[in-house]
Amino acid sequence: CWWGHNSFHGLLRCAAGNAQPDALPSVQGTLPHFIQEPEDAYIVKSNPIKLRCRAAPALQIFFKCNGEWVHQNEHFSQEYKDLNTGLKVREVMINVSRQQVEDFHGPEDYWCLCVAWSHLGTSKSRKATVRIAYLRKNFEQDPQGKEVPINGMIVLHCRPPEGVPAAEVEWLKNEELVSSLTDDNIDTRADHNLIINEARLSDSGNYTCLASNIVANRRSATATVIVFVNGGWSLWTEWSACNVPCGRGIQKRSRTCTNPAPLNGGAFCEGMSVQKIACSALCPIDGGWDEWSEWTACSSQCERQRSRECNSPAPRHRGKMCDGNSEATENCTDGLCTQNRKLLHDVKPQSMDSSNDVALYSGLGAGIIAVAILVVAVMLYRKNHSEYGVDVIDSSALTGGFQSFNFKTTRQGNPLLLNSSMQPDLTVGRTYSTPLCFQDGTDKELFDPLPDIKVKVQSSFMVSLGVAERAEFHAKGPAETFPRDLSRDYCSTMDRRKKGTLTLNGPFSASKEHLRTSGVFGYPGGRLVVPNTGVSLLVPHGAVAENMSWEMYMVINQGEASVQTFDGCEVLLGPEVTYGPPGLDLLCPVAMTIAHCAEVDAENWNIQLKRKTPDSKWEDVMSVDEESTSCYCLMDSASCHLLLDQPGSYALVGEPLTQAAVKRLKLAVFGSMEAGSVSYSLRVYCVDDTPHAFQGVVAAEKTRGGQLLEEPKMLPFRANTFSLQVSIQDVPQFLWSIKPFTTCQEFSFPQVWCSNQQPLHCAFSLERYSPATSQLSCKISVRQVKGHEQILQVYTAVAETEKESVPFFMQTDCTVTSQTGPKAFKIPLSIRQRICATFDTANAKGKDWQLLAQKLHLDRNLGFFAKQQSPSAVILSLWEARHQDTADLDSLASALEEIGKIHSRSSPKEADEPECDLGRIQAAGLCETAEEAAAVATPEHTG
C-alpha cells in the first residue's frame, strides 16, 4: 500500500484502509491536535537523536523531513486511549543520524515535522531543526594579564571558541568560580567580559575564562592580575620652632610615604620628605621714654603735673618696659595755700557763689523752652506740607538707562541637541544673558522696555541721586523674554567666514590666528567683547581725556608656547588676554573680565595674576588674596574681574595647595556617521569649563558635521594626581559591535590638569551589523579615580540622511563686538555723576565711598580705591563689570537705600537750613526737587 500511494491522497486512503476494525475508537469530525511536537535537537558526536510526535484523535502520523516523506518502516508508533477524554492517542518516533544530517545540503538546517490524519483532515506540527553540535578548541580572544592601581577599573576580555550551540562563559579566579551575584563590585556581562569596577587588593590573582556547551569544555590562557598601591604622603608635621633665638634661621617639617605605603610594585612617593623655610626670629626691643610734656596749670590743690610715654621706642617682641614713672607732680605755690588748701585768688564771698548758681539755672531753663518750641514748629511745618504729595522718580531711574536681553533655557530646549524638538520652557531654568555681542543700533532701539512692574522705594536719601520716596514707575514690556529674531536683533548676518575674522581654538583649529576685537573709544567710554569667550573690557566714562580718542583692541592668544612657561605646578585657569595699544594713556583703570575654571577656595588654591614682560617672560602682578595698590582682582565663581592701569598680556594662573583643589571640566559627546560605511564615531571631549575653551570644540565639530548627543555636563576634577577614565557602556550587543580594547580609555592626570584650555578628546568607533539599524543607545561614563563621575546618556538616530551641521547656540557670527557711549553702561551717566559727587565728599566719619564699597560687597583692597581720583567711579566700574550679565540694578538700588537710612539717622538738619520735603536731603549734600530728579527717568514713566 505504501509504495503504490506516494501522493497525499494515496497516503490518506492507505491510512484509512490499514485501520483495523478493532482499533481504538476516535471522535468523528474532529481535526487532530498535537499533544507533543518535535523539538530542536543537537547530534553529539555520532549518537543519533530521536524525534517524537503525539496527536489525538489521529488515524495515522507520518514524519516529513526536508520536504520528503520518511519511509513507513522508519516510524515507530503506538496507540493508547486517554483515560480522561476517551480519545485515541497515537505516538510516533523516528531516529535521525549524523550521516543523514551531513549528507543534506540545503539552504536551511536539517528539519522535520509531523503530519497527522483524522476522518476530517490533517494537521501539521512545527518544524524541528537538527544540527551537529561542536565546540572548537581555540578561543577567539584570550584574557590578558595586567597591572591595575587600587580602586582602578579592571576589564578582562574573553571571546569563546565558535560552537553549536553557542558556548556559555564562566570565570575562574584561582580555580574558583567568580559570581557577580555575590559581589556587587564584579560585573559579568553578556559580551563575556569580566569587569571589576574598583580594584581591591583581594582581586589580585590568576583569572581563567571557561567556555562550555553540550559537547565539551574549553579553558582559556590564564591572565594574571596584580593590584598595586602607589605610595602616598602622610600629612606634614607642624613646622619646628625657629632654630635661632634672634635673627634669621631655619624651620623644618617632614612627612613619610605611609599614606598608604607602596604595595605590589606600586610607585614610591614623588617629592621631598623634608621641607625647609627661612624664618626670622624678632629680636627684643626695650622701651624708651618720650620727652616730658609741659607742666599743667596750677590746680585747686596747689599742684601741677606733667607726663611722658614709653614710645621712643615702644617695647616690642618681649622687650622690657621703661624704668621709672610716667607722671610727675610738684607744688606750684611754694606752700602758700589758704583755707581748704585753695589759692588766695580762688577764695570769693558766699554771696557771689549764690548769684552764679541762679544765672546757671536760668540759662538752662531758657534753652529747654527754646528747643521745645523749635521741635513743635518743625512738626507743624512738615504736617502742613505733606498734603502736596509731590511725585518723584524711584529706583527705576537706575534701571531705565541700560537693560540687556535675557532668555531662559531648559535641557529639552537646548538648540544644540540632536533631538531637541521640544520648545524651551521660558519660565524656569538657568538664565543666560547676552553681553557677548551688541545689537546694531541702526536696526532698532538697543533695549526693549521692562516688563509691566511697579517698584516702591522709601528712602529720602535716594532722592538726591534721582530716586525718590513713594514713587511708582510703570513700563510695558513684551510678554515673552526670548528674542524673536536672534540673527537680526543680536548679530549682523554677514558671513564672518568670508571676512576671516574668527578662528578656532585649541588643537582643532586649522590655524593659530588670535581671536581679536577692537574699537575706537573717546571720553564717553564703552565696552569691548570677544564673543563666546567670557572675555570683555569696560572702558569707563572719562578714562580717555576729552578731545582724545584711542583705537583699543583685545586679543585672546591662541598659541601653546606661552602657556607652557609657567613654573612648577601652576596651571592656566582661563584664556591669556592682551589689551592695548601699548602706549595707552588713561585717566582711570579699565575693568577686564576673564572667565575661569577653578572652584575658588583660598585654602586649596593659590591664584596669581601674571603679566607678560617685554622679553616674553611671565611676572607676578598680585595674588587674588593679597592687598595691592597697583591693580585690583575680584574672584567670582566663574569669572575674574580686574581693574588694570597698564595695557599688556594677562593670565590667571593657579597653583593647587592641597589635593582638594578642584578644576571644573566641561564634558560633551558628539557623534557622526562615516560616509559610505556602517561605522559610527562617538567623540567625547574633556575641556576646561570656560566659554572660550568650549568654543573651539563646537567650531571643530561643525566642520566635521558632528551632532551634540547630550547636553554638556560639568565634572569637578580634583588635584589628587589620579587619572580620568572614559568608558562606553550598555551598547546593544546584537545591533552594534565595538573594536576590542577600546571600551575603556584613560587620560593621565597631567594630561587633564595641565591641558591649559586645550581640549582633550577620545573616540569610540562602533559598527552596526545591519544597515537597517537606525538607532543607537548607550552610556558614556567619565570618572576620575577617587573622584567624581558623570554619565552622558546617548540616544540618537544614526541614518546618514540625518547628518547636518551642528546648530550653534553661541553667536559665532556676531560682528558688533564694541559699543561706545551711554548705551554701553547700565547706570545712566547723570545717576553715575550724582553718586560720585555724593560719595567722594568727606564727612565727619570719613569717606563715604568706603560705605558704598561695603554695601556693594567690594570692601577689600580699599587701598586701591583710595589712590584713585574718584574712588566711587572706580567702584561703579567694577560693579558694572561684575553685573554685565544680570541686566538689573536691584543690588545697587538696595545698597543706596540702606546708605540713605544710615545718613538720615546720623545727619540731623541745621535749624537755619531750608527744609526739603521728601525730595531734599542735607546729609547727601544735594537738595533737589522731585521734578529735577525725574528728568533722568526713562520717558516711558507714568508716575
Short mmCIF file of C-alpha atoms in Angstrom, two decimals, residues 451-757:
data_model
loop_
_atom_site.label_atom_id
_atom_site.label_comp_id
_atom_site.label_asym_id
_atom_site.label_seq_id
_atom_site.Cartn_x
_atom_site.Cartn_y
_atom_site.Cartn_z
CA PRO A 451 8.02 94.19 31.81
CA ASP A 452 4.99 95.73 33.50
CA ILE A 453 6.23 96.27 37.06
CA LYS A 454 5.85 98.64 39.97
CA VAL A 455 8.75 99.48 42.25
CA LYS A 456 8.33 101.36 45.50
CA VAL A 457 11.38 102.79 47.25
CA GLN A 458 11.01 104.58 50.57
CA SER A 459 14.30 106.35 51.17
CA SER A 460 14.77 110.07 51.37
CA PHE A 461 18.49 109.66 50.72
CA MET A 462 17.87 108.26 47.22
CA VAL A 463 16.02 111.43 46.19
CA SER A 464 19.30 113.28 45.97
CA LEU A 465 20.52 110.65 43.47
CA GLY A 466 17.41 110.83 41.31
CA VAL A 467 15.48 108.14 43.22
CA ALA A 468 12.58 109.40 45.34
CA GLU A 469 10.31 108.11 48.08
CA ARG A 470 6.87 106.58 47.47
CA ALA A 471 7.18 106.96 43.71
CA GLU A 472 5.95 104.45 41.14
CA PHE A 473 7.43 103.65 37.74
CA HIS A 474 5.42 101.85 35.06
CA ALA A 475 6.79 100.36 31.87
CA LYS A 476 5.14 97.96 29.45
CA GLY A 477 7.27 95.17 28.06
CA PRO A 478 6.63 92.22 25.79
CA ALA A 479 5.13 89.11 27.37
CA GLU A 480 7.93 86.89 26.09
CA THR A 481 11.58 87.25 27.04
CA PHE A 482 13.07 85.07 24.30
CA PRO A 483 14.48 87.07 21.34
CA ARG A 484 12.07 86.87 18.43
CA ASP A 485 14.71 87.10 15.70
CA LEU A 486 18.09 86.16 17.10
CA SER A 487 20.01 86.63 13.90
CA ARG A 488 18.52 90.06 13.15
CA ASP A 489 18.39 91.60 16.62
CA TYR A 490 21.67 90.36 18.01
CA CYS A 491 24.14 89.91 15.21
CA SER A 492 24.78 91.02 11.68
CA THR A 493 24.01 88.34 9.10
CA MET A 494 27.24 88.99 7.23
CA ASP A 495 29.18 85.78 6.64
CA ARG A 496 32.13 86.01 9.03
CA ARG A 497 33.94 83.16 7.38
CA LYS A 498 34.40 85.22 4.23
CA LYS A 499 35.94 88.06 6.21
CA GLY A 500 38.22 85.74 8.17
CA THR A 501 37.67 87.48 11.49
CA LEU A 502 37.03 84.37 13.59
CA THR A 503 39.36 81.44 14.15
CA LEU A 504 39.09 78.28 16.14
CA ASN A 505 40.71 77.49 19.45
CA GLY A 506 43.00 74.71 20.52
CA PRO A 507 44.48 71.82 18.57
CA PHE A 508 41.38 71.54 16.40
CA SER A 509 41.97 74.91 14.81
CA ALA A 510 43.30 74.98 11.29
CA SER A 511 45.46 78.00 12.12
CA LYS A 512 46.88 79.73 15.16
CA GLU A 513 45.32 83.13 14.49
CA HIS A 514 44.21 85.01 17.55
CA LEU A 515 40.66 86.00 18.47
CA ARG A 516 40.68 89.79 18.23
CA THR A 517 38.21 92.63 18.61
CA SER A 518 38.80 96.37 18.54
CA GLY A 519 37.00 99.72 18.73
CA VAL A 520 37.66 103.45 18.91
CA PHE A 521 36.96 104.98 22.32
CA GLY A 522 36.85 108.59 23.46
CA TYR A 523 35.78 110.47 26.56
CA PRO A 524 32.30 108.77 26.78
CA GLY A 525 33.96 105.32 27.20
CA GLY A 526 32.43 101.99 26.13
CA ARG A 527 32.82 98.22 26.14
CA LEU A 528 34.74 95.59 24.12
CA VAL A 529 33.62 91.93 23.96
CA VAL A 530 35.20 88.82 22.39
CA PRO A 531 32.10 86.74 21.53
CA ASN A 532 31.52 83.38 23.20
CA THR A 533 34.68 83.55 25.33
CA GLY A 534 33.60 85.15 28.63
CA VAL A 535 36.16 87.92 27.99
CA SER A 536 35.25 91.62 27.96
CA LEU A 537 36.80 95.04 28.62
CA LEU A 538 34.95 98.03 30.09
CA VAL A 539 36.42 101.50 29.40
CA PRO A 540 34.81 103.83 31.99
CA HIS A 541 33.39 107.24 31.20
CA GLY A 542 36.19 109.78 31.47
CA ALA A 543 39.01 107.23 31.20
CA VAL A 544 40.09 108.86 27.91
CA ALA A 545 40.85 112.57 28.07
CA GLU A 546 38.48 114.97 26.34
CA ASN A 547 39.23 115.71 22.69
CA MET A 548 41.22 112.47 22.56
CA SER A 549 40.44 109.02 21.15
CA TRP A 550 42.24 105.68 21.14
CA GLU A 551 41.80 102.65 18.94
CA MET A 552 41.81 99.94 21.61
CA TYR A 553 41.95 96.21 20.98
CA MET A 554 41.62 92.99 22.92
CA VAL A 555 43.20 89.68 21.83
CA ILE A 556 42.91 86.12 23.13
CA ASN A 557 46.25 84.49 22.44
CA GLN A 558 45.84 81.08 20.79
CA GLY A 559 49.45 79.85 20.80
CA GLU A 560 50.53 76.99 23.05
CA ALA A 561 54.13 78.10 23.72
CA SER A 562 53.45 80.90 26.17
CA VAL A 563 51.21 78.95 28.49
CA GLN A 564 53.88 76.30 28.98
CA THR A 565 56.32 78.74 30.53
CA PHE A 566 54.66 78.78 33.94
CA ASP A 567 56.70 77.26 36.74
CA GLY A 568 56.06 74.29 38.97
CA CYS A 569 52.50 73.01 39.35
CA GLU A 570 50.86 76.19 38.06
CA VAL A 571 48.03 75.76 35.56
CA LEU A 572 46.24 78.25 33.35
CA LEU A 573 42.69 78.82 34.64
CA GLY A 574 41.40 80.96 31.77
CA PRO A 575 42.44 82.35 28.39
CA GLU A 576 45.52 84.53 28.03
CA VAL A 577 44.24 88.02 27.15
CA THR A 578 46.05 91.05 25.76
CA TYR A 579 44.66 94.57 25.59
CA GLY A 580 46.31 97.64 24.13
CA PRO A 581 47.76 99.59 22.39
CA PRO A 582 51.00 99.57 24.41
CA GLY A 583 51.24 103.35 24.72
CA LEU A 584 47.71 103.72 26.04
CA ASP A 585 47.32 106.65 28.47
CA LEU A 586 44.15 106.54 30.57
CA LEU A 587 42.96 108.67 33.47
CA CYS A 588 41.41 105.77 35.43
CA PRO A 589 41.63 101.94 35.35
CA VAL A 590 39.76 99.77 32.86
CA ALA A 591 37.75 96.75 34.01
CA MET A 592 38.62 93.43 32.33
CA THR A 593 36.55 90.27 32.85
CA ILE A 594 38.06 86.80 32.21
CA ALA A 595 36.16 83.53 32.71
CA HIS A 596 37.99 80.86 34.75
CA CYS A 597 37.52 77.17 35.60
CA ALA A 598 38.58 76.98 39.27
CA GLU A 599 36.43 76.20 42.28
CA VAL A 600 37.64 79.23 44.22
CA ASP A 601 38.82 78.34 47.72
CA ALA A 602 41.68 80.18 49.40
CA GLU A 603 42.58 77.09 51.47
CA ASN A 604 43.09 74.91 48.40
CA TRP A 605 44.28 77.35 45.70
CA ASN A 606 47.00 79.97 45.35
CA ILE A 607 45.73 82.01 42.39
CA GLN A 608 48.03 84.60 40.85
CA LEU A 609 47.55 87.25 38.21
CA LYS A 610 50.53 87.26 35.85
CA ARG A 611 51.67 89.71 33.19
CA LYS A 612 53.98 89.06 30.24
CA THR A 613 57.17 91.11 30.22
CA PRO A 614 58.71 92.56 27.02
CA ASP A 615 61.09 89.58 26.85
CA SER A 616 58.06 87.19 26.81
CA LYS A 617 58.51 86.02 30.39
CA TRP A 618 55.77 86.00 32.98
CA GLU A 619 55.94 88.05 36.16
CA ASP A 620 53.64 88.01 39.18
CA VAL A 621 51.34 91.01 39.45
CA MET A 622 49.41 90.05 42.57
CA SER A 623 47.76 87.20 44.39
CA VAL A 624 43.98 87.38 44.40
CA ASP A 625 44.01 87.14 48.20
CA GLU A 626 46.53 89.92 48.71
CA GLU A 627 46.13 93.67 49.03
CA SER A 628 47.68 95.71 46.22
CA THR A 629 47.59 99.32 45.06
CA SER A 630 48.81 98.51 41.53
CA CYS A 631 45.70 96.59 40.44
CA TYR A 632 42.51 95.05 41.78
CA CYS A 633 41.32 91.45 41.41
CA LEU A 634 37.81 90.23 42.30
CA MET A 635 37.12 86.48 42.00
CA ASP A 636 33.57 85.28 41.38
CA SER A 637 32.55 81.65 40.99
CA ALA A 638 33.01 81.63 37.19
CA SER A 639 34.75 84.94 36.31
CA CYS A 640 37.61 87.15 37.45
CA HIS A 641 37.18 90.94 37.29
CA LEU A 642 40.35 93.02 37.06
CA LEU A 643 40.98 96.75 37.39
CA LEU A 644 44.11 97.50 35.36
CA ASP A 645 46.19 100.62 34.74
CA GLN A 646 48.71 99.20 32.27
CA PRO A 647 47.99 97.53 28.91
CA GLY A 648 49.62 94.18 28.21
CA SER A 649 49.09 90.41 28.27
CA TYR A 650 47.48 88.97 31.39
CA ALA A 651 46.75 85.43 32.53
CA LEU A 652 45.10 83.91 35.59
CA VAL A 653 47.27 81.09 36.96
CA GLY A 654 46.52 78.73 39.84
CA GLU A 655 48.71 76.53 41.99
CA PRO A 656 46.95 73.80 43.99
CA LEU A 657 47.85 73.86 47.65
CA THR A 658 46.05 70.64 48.59
CA GLN A 659 44.56 67.63 46.85
CA ALA A 660 41.10 69.13 47.48
CA ALA A 661 41.73 71.83 44.84
CA VAL A 662 39.14 71.44 42.07
CA LYS A 663 39.24 72.48 38.43
CA ARG A 664 35.92 72.37 36.57
CA LEU A 665 35.79 70.33 33.35
CA LYS A 666 33.05 70.52 30.72
CA LEU A 667 32.13 67.18 29.16
CA ALA A 668 30.42 66.80 25.78
CA VAL A 669 29.79 63.91 23.41
CA PHE A 670 29.42 64.35 19.63
CA GLY A 671 28.63 61.76 17.01
CA SER A 672 28.70 61.37 13.22
CA MET A 673 28.22 58.61 10.68
CA GLU A 674 31.19 57.91 8.45
CA ALA A 675 30.19 58.35 4.82
CA GLY A 676 29.57 55.14 2.88
CA SER A 677 30.22 52.83 5.81
CA VAL A 678 28.49 51.12 8.69
CA SER A 679 30.75 52.77 11.28
CA TYR A 680 29.54 55.41 13.70
CA SER A 681 32.01 57.56 15.61
CA LEU A 682 31.41 58.87 19.15
CA ARG A 683 33.79 61.63 20.29
CA VAL A 684 33.98 62.56 23.97
CA TYR A 685 35.56 65.92 24.85
CA CYS A 686 37.00 66.96 28.21
CA VAL A 687 37.82 70.66 28.29
CA ASP A 688 38.28 73.37 30.90
CA ASP A 689 34.88 74.79 31.85
CA THR A 690 35.25 78.22 30.20
CA PRO A 691 33.27 79.53 27.20
CA HIS A 692 36.50 80.16 25.26
CA ALA A 693 37.77 76.59 25.63
CA PHE A 694 34.43 75.02 24.66
CA GLN A 695 34.05 77.31 21.64
CA GLY A 696 36.89 75.53 19.85
CA VAL A 697 35.20 72.16 20.37
CA VAL A 698 31.89 73.32 18.91
CA ALA A 699 33.55 75.02 15.95
CA ALA A 700 35.66 71.95 15.18
CA GLU A 701 32.60 69.67 15.31
CA LYS A 702 30.76 72.00 12.97
CA THR A 703 33.38 71.39 10.30
CA ARG A 704 33.09 67.62 10.85
CA GLY A 705 29.32 67.61 10.63
CA GLY A 706 29.08 66.24 14.17
CA GLN A 707 25.96 66.31 16.31
CA LEU A 708 25.85 67.10 20.03
CA LEU A 709 24.19 64.00 21.51
CA GLU A 710 23.76 65.13 25.14
CA GLU A 711 23.75 68.47 26.89
CA PRO A 712 27.28 69.23 28.16
CA LYS A 713 27.88 68.48 31.84
CA MET A 714 30.36 69.74 34.42
CA LEU A 715 32.78 67.40 36.21
CA PRO A 716 34.77 68.59 39.26
CA PHE A 717 38.35 67.38 38.68
CA ARG A 718 40.44 67.19 41.85
CA ALA A 719 44.18 67.69 42.19
CA ASN A 720 44.63 64.20 43.66
CA THR A 721 47.03 63.00 40.87
CA PHE A 722 44.55 60.30 39.77
CA SER A 723 43.67 59.77 36.12
CA LEU A 724 40.44 60.33 34.20
CA GLN A 725 38.69 57.27 32.75
CA VAL A 726 36.22 57.36 29.86
CA SER A 727 34.24 54.20 29.16
CA ILE A 728 31.31 53.25 26.96
CA GLN A 729 28.59 51.10 28.47
CA ASP A 730 25.30 49.40 27.61
CA VAL A 731 25.94 49.13 23.85
CA PRO A 732 23.29 46.80 22.29
CA GLN A 733 25.35 43.66 21.61
CA PHE A 734 23.12 42.27 18.88
CA LEU A 735 22.98 45.52 16.89
CA TRP A 736 26.40 47.09 17.36
CA SER A 737 29.97 45.93 17.80
CA ILE A 738 32.93 47.88 19.13
CA LYS A 739 36.58 47.28 18.47
CA PRO A 740 38.36 45.23 21.16
CA PHE A 741 40.31 47.03 23.88
CA THR A 742 38.57 50.36 23.20
CA THR A 743 35.62 50.24 25.59
CA CYS A 744 37.63 51.99 28.30
CA GLN A 745 40.14 54.77 27.62
CA GLU A 746 42.16 56.81 30.07
CA PHE A 747 43.75 60.26 30.34
CA SER A 748 46.66 60.61 32.73
CA PHE A 749 46.42 63.25 35.45
CA PRO A 750 48.99 65.63 33.87
CA GLN A 751 47.15 65.48 30.53
CA VAL A 752 43.93 66.72 32.11
CA TRP A 753 45.27 69.01 34.82
CA CYS A 754 47.77 70.81 32.57
CA SER A 755 45.58 70.99 29.46
CA ASN A 756 45.79 74.81 29.67
CA GLN A 757 42.48 75.49 27.88
#
